[in-house]
Coordinates of C-alpha atoms and ligand atoms in Angstrom, one line a residue:
X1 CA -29.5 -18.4 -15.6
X2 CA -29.8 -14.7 -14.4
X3 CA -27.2 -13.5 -17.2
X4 CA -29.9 -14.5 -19.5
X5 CA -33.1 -11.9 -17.8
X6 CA -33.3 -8.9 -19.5
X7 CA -33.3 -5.9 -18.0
X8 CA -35.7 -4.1 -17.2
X9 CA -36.5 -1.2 -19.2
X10 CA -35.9 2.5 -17.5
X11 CA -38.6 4.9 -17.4
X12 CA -38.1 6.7 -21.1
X13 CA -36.6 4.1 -22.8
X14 CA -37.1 3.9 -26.3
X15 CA -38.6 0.3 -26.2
X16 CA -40.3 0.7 -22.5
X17 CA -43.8 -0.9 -23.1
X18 CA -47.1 0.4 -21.1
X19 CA -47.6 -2.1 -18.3
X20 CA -50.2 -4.6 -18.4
X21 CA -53.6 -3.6 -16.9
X22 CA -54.5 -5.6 -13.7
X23 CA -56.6 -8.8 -15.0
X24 CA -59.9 -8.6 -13.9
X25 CA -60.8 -12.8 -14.4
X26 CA -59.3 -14.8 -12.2
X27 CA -55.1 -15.4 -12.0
X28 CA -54.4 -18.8 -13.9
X29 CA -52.1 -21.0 -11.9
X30 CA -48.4 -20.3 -12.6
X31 CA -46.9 -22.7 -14.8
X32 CA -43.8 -23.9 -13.2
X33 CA -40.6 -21.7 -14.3
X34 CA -39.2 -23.6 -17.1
X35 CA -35.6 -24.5 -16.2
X36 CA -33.6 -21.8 -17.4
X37 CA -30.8 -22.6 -20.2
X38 CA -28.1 -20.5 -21.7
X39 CA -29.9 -19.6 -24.7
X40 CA -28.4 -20.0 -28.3
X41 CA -28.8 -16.4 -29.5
X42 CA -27.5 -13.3 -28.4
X43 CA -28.7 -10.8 -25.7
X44 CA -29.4 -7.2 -27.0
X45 CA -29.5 -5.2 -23.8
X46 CA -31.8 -2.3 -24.5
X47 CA -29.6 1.7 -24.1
X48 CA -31.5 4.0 -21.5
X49 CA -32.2 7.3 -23.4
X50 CA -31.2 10.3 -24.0
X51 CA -27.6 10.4 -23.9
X52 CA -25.9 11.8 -20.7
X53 CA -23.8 14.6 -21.2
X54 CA -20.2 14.2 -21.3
X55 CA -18.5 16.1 -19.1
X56 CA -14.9 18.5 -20.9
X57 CA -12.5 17.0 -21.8
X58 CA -9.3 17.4 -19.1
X59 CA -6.6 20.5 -19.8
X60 CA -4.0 18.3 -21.4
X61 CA -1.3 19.5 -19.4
X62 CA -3.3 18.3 -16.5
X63 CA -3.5 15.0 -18.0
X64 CA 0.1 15.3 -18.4
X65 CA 1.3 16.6 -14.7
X66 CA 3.5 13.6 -14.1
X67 CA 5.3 13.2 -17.6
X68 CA 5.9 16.8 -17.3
X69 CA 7.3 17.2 -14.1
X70 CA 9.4 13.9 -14.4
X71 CA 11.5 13.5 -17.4
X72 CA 10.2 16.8 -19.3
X73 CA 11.4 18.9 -16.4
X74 CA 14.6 17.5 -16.1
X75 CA 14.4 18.2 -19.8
X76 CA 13.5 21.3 -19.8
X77 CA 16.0 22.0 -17.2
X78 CA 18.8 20.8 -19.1
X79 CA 18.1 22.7 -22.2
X80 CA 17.3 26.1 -20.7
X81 CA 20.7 26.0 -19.7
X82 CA 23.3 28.7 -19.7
X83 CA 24.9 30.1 -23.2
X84 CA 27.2 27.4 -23.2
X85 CA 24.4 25.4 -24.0
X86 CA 23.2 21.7 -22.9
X87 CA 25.4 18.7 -22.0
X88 CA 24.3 16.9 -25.0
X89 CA 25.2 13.2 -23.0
X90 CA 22.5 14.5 -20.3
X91 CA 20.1 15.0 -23.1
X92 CA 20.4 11.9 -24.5
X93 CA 20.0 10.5 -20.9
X94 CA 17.5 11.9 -20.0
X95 CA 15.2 10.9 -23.3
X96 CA 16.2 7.3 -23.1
X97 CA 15.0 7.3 -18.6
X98 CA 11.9 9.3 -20.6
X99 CA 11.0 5.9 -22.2
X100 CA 12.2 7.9 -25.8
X101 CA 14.3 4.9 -26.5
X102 CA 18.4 4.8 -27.1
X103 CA 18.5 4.5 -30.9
X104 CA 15.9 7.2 -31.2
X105 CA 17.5 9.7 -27.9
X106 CA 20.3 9.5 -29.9
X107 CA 18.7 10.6 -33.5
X108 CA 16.8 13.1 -31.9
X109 CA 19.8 14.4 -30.3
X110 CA 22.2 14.2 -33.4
X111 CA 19.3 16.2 -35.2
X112 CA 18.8 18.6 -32.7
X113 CA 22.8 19.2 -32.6
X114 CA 23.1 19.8 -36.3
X115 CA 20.1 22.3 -36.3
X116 CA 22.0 24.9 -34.6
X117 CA 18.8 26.7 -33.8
X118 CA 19.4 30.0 -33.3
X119 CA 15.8 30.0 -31.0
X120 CA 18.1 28.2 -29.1
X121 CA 18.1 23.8 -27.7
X122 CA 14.9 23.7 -26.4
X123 CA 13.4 24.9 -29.8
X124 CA 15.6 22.5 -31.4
X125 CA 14.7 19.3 -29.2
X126 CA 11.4 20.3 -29.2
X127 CA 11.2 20.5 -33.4
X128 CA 12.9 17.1 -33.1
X129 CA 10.5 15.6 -30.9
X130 CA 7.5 17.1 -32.9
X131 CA 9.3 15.6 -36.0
X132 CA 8.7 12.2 -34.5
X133 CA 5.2 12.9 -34.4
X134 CA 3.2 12.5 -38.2
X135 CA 0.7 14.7 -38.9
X136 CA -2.9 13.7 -39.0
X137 CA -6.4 14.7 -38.6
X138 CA -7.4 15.3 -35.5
X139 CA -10.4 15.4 -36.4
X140 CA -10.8 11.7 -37.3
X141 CA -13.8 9.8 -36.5
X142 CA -14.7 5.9 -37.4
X143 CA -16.2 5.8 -40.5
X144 CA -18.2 3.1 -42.1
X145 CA -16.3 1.7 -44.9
X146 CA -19.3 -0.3 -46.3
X147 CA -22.1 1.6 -47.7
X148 CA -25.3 1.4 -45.3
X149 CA -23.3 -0.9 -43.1
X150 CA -21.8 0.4 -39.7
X151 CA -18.0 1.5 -39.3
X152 CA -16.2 -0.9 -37.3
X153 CA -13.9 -0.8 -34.3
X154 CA -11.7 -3.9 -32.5
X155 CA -10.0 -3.0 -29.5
X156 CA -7.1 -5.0 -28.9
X157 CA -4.3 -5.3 -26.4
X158 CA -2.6 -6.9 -23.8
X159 CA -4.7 -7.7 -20.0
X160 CA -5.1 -4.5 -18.1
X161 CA -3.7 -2.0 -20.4
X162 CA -7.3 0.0 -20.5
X163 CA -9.3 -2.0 -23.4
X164 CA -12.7 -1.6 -21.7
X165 CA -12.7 1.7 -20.0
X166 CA -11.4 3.5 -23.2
X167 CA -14.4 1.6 -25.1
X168 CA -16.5 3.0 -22.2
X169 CA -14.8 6.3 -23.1
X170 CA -15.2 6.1 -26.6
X171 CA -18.8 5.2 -26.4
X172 CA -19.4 8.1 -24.4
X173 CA -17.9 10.4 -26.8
X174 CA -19.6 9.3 -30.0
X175 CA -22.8 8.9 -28.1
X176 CA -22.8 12.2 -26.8
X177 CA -22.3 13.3 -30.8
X178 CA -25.5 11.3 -31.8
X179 CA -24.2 8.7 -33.0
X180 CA -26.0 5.3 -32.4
X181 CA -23.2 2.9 -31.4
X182 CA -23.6 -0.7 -30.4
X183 CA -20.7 -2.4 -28.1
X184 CA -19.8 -5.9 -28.3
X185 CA -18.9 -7.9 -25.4
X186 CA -16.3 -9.7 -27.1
X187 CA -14.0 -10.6 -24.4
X188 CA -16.2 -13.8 -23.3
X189 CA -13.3 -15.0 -21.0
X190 CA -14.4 -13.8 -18.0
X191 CA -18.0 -13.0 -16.8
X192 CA -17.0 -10.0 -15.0
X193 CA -15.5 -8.1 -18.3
X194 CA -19.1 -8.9 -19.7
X195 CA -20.5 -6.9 -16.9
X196 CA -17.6 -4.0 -16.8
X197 CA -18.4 -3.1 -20.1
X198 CA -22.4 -3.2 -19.3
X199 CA -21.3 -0.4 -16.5
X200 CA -19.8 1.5 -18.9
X201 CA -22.4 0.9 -22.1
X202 CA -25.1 2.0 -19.4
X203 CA -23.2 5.2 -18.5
X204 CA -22.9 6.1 -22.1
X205 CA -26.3 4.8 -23.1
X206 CA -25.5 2.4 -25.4
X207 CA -26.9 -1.2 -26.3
X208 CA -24.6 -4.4 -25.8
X209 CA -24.4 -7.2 -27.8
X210 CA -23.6 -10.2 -25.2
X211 CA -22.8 -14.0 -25.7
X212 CA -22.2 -16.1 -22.1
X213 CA -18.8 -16.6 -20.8
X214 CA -16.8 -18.8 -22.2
X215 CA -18.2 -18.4 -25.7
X216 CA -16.4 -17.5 -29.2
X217 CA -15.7 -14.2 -29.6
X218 CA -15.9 -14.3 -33.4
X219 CA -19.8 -15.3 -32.8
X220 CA -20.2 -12.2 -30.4
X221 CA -18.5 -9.9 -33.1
X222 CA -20.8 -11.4 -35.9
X223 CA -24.2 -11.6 -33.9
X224 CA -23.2 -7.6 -33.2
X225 CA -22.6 -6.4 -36.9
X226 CA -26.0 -8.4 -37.6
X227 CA -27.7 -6.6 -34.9
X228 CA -26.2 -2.9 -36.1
X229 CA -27.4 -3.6 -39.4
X230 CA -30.6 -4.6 -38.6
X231 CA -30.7 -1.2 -36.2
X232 CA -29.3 0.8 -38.5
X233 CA -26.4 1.7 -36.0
X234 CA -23.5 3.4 -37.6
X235 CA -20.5 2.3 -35.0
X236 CA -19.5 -1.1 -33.9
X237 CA -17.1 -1.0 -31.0
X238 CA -15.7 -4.6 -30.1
X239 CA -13.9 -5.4 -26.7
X240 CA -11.7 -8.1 -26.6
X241 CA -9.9 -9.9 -24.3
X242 CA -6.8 -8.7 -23.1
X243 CA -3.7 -11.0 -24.0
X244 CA -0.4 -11.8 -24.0
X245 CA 1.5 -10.8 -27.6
X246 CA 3.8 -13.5 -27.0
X247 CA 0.6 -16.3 -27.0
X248 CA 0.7 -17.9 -30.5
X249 CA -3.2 -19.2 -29.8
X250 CA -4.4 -16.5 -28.1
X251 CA -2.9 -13.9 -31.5
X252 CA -4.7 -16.6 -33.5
X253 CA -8.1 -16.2 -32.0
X254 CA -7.7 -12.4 -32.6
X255 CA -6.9 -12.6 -36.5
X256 CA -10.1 -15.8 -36.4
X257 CA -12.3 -12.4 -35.1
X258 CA -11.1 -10.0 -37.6
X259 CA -11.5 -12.5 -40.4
X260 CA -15.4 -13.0 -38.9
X261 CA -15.4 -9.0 -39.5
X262 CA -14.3 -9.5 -43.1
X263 CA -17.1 -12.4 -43.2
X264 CA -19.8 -10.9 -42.4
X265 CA -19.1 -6.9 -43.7
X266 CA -16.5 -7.6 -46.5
X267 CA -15.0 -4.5 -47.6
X268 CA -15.7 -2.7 -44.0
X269 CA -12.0 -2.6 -43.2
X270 CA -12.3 -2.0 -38.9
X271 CA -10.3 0.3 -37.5
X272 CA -8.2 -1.6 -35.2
X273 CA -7.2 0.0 -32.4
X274 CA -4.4 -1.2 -30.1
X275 CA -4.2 0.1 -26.4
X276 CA -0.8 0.8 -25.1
X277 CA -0.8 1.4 -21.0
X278 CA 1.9 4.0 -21.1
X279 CA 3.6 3.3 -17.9
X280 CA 5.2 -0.2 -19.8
X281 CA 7.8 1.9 -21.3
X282 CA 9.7 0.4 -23.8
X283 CA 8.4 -3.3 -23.7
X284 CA 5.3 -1.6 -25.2
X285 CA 7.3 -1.8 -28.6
X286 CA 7.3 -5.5 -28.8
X287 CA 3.9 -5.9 -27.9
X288 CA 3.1 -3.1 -30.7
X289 CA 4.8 -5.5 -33.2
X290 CA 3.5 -8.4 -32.6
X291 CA -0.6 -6.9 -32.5
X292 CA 0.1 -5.5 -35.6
X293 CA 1.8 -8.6 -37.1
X294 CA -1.5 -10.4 -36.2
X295 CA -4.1 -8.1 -37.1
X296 CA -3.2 -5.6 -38.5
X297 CA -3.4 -2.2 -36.5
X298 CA -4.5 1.3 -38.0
X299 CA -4.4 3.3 -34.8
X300 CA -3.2 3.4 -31.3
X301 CA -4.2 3.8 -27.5
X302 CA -1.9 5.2 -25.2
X303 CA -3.8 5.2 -22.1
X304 CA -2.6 6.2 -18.1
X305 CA -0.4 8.6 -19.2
X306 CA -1.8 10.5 -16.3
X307 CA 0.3 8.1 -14.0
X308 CA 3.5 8.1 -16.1
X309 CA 6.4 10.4 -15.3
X310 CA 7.9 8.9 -18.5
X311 CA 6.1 10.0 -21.4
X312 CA 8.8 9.4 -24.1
X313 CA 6.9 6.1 -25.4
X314 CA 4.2 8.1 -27.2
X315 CA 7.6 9.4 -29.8
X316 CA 9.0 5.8 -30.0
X317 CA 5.5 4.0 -30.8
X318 CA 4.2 5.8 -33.8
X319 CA 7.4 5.1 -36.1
X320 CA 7.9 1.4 -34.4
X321 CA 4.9 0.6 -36.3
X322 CA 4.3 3.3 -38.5
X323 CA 0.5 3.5 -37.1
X324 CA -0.9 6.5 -36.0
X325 CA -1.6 7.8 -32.0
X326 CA -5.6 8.4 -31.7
X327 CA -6.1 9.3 -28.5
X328 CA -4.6 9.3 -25.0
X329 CA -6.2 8.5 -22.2
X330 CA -5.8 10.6 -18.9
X331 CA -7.7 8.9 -16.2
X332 CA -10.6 6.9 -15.3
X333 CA -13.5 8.8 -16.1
X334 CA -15.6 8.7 -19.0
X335 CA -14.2 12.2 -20.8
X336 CA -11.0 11.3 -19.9
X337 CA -9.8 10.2 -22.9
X338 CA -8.1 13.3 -25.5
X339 CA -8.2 12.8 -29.3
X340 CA -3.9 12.5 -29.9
X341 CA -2.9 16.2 -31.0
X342 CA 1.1 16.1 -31.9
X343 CA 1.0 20.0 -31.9
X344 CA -0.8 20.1 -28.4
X345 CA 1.1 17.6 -27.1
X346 CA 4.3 18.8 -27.6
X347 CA 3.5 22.2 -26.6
X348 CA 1.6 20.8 -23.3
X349 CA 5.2 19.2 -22.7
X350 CA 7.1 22.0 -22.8
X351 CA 5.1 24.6 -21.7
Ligands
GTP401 N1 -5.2 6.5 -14.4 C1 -5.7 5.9 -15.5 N2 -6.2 4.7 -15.3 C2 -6.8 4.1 -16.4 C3 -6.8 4.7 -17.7 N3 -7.4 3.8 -18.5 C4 -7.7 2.7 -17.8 N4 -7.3 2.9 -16.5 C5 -7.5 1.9 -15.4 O1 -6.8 0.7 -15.8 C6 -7.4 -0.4 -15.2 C7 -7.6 -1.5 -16.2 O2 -8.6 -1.0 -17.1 P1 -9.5 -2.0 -18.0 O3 -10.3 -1.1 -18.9 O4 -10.2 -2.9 -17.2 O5 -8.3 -2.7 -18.8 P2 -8.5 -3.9 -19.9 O6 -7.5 -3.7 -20.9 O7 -9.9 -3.9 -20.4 O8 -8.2 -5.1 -19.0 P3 -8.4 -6.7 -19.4 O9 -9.8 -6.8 -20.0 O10 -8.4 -7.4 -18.1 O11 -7.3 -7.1 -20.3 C8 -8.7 0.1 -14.6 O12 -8.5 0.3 -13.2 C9 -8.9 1.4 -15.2 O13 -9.6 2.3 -14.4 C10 -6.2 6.0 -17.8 O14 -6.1 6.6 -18.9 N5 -5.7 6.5 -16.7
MG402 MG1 -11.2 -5.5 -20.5

């Protein structure tokens, strides 16, 4: 099967070997091709070399053109009203069409209210919304839990929400810091999200770990962690299959890989990283809730918020799970993804 070929390797590559000199003696007879068979072990593609050079990061207020000229304008609008000061019901309206959320529109509001800034509503609002918003280091990198053993990262959501491009992001990012990352083609449903995230592992000049379709993902995920530790690569990143939150099996097959995880690097404790496609809105929530439920999430995702005019949902998910925003993602090229700043964000919304 042609899945099975290896590459071959580009000019520079770390592995390339010296081609054969011509034989002088005379050319055997070929032996017949051997029919070819899906073979039992796993296909490290080799990573061209050096790493490309990724491109700046996008201005986040760029990224965040829509949000901020949907909801945040009205917003803004509303709250740079006359001395009289805001229509309060407005406010909370326009939060909750912001993808805020009722229960929370209406805390933020309340809060907001009682403040009685004298810097005015917007300052209020805007120290309410930033409330929402934990601190954390925005800094924050992977890290290998396990001594001498690579740090770990499971991408998880539901189908479509950005799982593979922001591993291709991701990749890209880390790669372009030296790290030595490793992918693993872990959603084994479909053939062509095997070869999506070769696209991307080739852009970012990083090996893949590959099983054939159709086969366990847990196997991919261990046959990868073998292969980092045996290279000495310091970050595992892990697609998987996107899926429905309210599929009892398919949730089960997610916790079966994370427990493989545990397996094979006990103690290594993966980040899990849940991708949220910003433009759901609200119903993002649920799905938030049930991920976590089943495997436990430490960060989040929030990717397309380059094509959302209703932002709100990145102050609504944090606390529905108590898990912290990493990144956001702001379109479809590799840099576009931004580590998650609160302070940035909220002053990119309301500048
Ligand atoms: N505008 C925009 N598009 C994005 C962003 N992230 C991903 N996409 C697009 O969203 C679509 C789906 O992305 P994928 O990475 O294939 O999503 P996935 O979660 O891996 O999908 P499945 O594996 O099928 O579940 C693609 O067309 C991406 O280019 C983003 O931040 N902004
Ligand atoms: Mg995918």
């Amino acid at each position: 099967m042609f899945f099975w070929r290896k590459k071959p390797a580009e000019p520079g590559a770390f592995d390339a070997e010296p081609e054969p000199e011509p034989a002088s003696e005379p050319e055997p007879t070929p032996e017949p091709e051997p029919t070819p068979e899906p073979a039992p072990e796993p296909q490290l593609e080799p990573a061209p070399e050096p790493a490309p050079e990724l491109q700046p990061a996008p201005d986040l207020a760029i990224g965040l053109e829509r949000t901020r000229g949907g909801f945040m304008a009205r917003l803004r609008g509303l709250l740079g009203g006359g001395p009289e000061g805001p229509s309060w019901d407005d406010v909370e309206e326009t939060l909750i069409a912001g993808d805020v959320g009722a229960g929370l529109a209406l805390e933020v509001v309340e809060r907001a209210r009682q403040r009685r800034d004298p810097a005015g509503a917007e300052s209020a609002v805007r120290a309410e919304l930033a409330a929402l918003l934990a601190p954390r280091d925005v800094a924050w990198r992977p890290r290998p839990s396990v001594s001498g053993g690579p740090a770990v990262v499971l991408v998880v959501g539901v189908n479509g929400t950005g799982k593979t491009t922001t591993i291709g992001k991701l990749a890209a990012r880390y790669r372009a810091e030296g790290r030595s990352i490793l992918l693993a083609a872990a959603d084994t449903f479909r053939a062509a999200a095997i070869d999506q995230l070769r696209i991307w592992a080739d852009r970012a000049g990083v090996p893949v770990v590959a099983h054939a379709p159709g086969a366990d993902p847990g196997a991919v995920v261990f046959d990868a962690l073998d292969a980092a530790v045996a290279r000495g690569a310091d970050l595992v990143i892990a697609d998987t299959a996107g899926r429905l939150h309210t599929k009892s099996n398919l949730m089960d097959e997610l916790a079966k890989v994370r427990r493989v995880i545990d397996k094979r690097l006990p103690g290594a404790s993966p980040e899990t990283l849940f991708v949220l496609d910003a433009t759901t809105g609200q119903n993002g929530l649920a799905q938030a809730k049930a991920f976590h439920e089943a495997v436990g999430l430490t960060g989040i995702v929030l990717t397309k918020l380059d094509s959302t005019a209703k932002g709100g949902i990145v102050f609504a998910i944090e606390g529905s799970i108590g898990v912290p925003v990493r990144f956001v993602g702001v379109g479809e090229r590799a840099a576009d993804l931004v580590p998650f700043d609160p302070e940035a964000f909220v002053a990119a919304l309301f500048a």
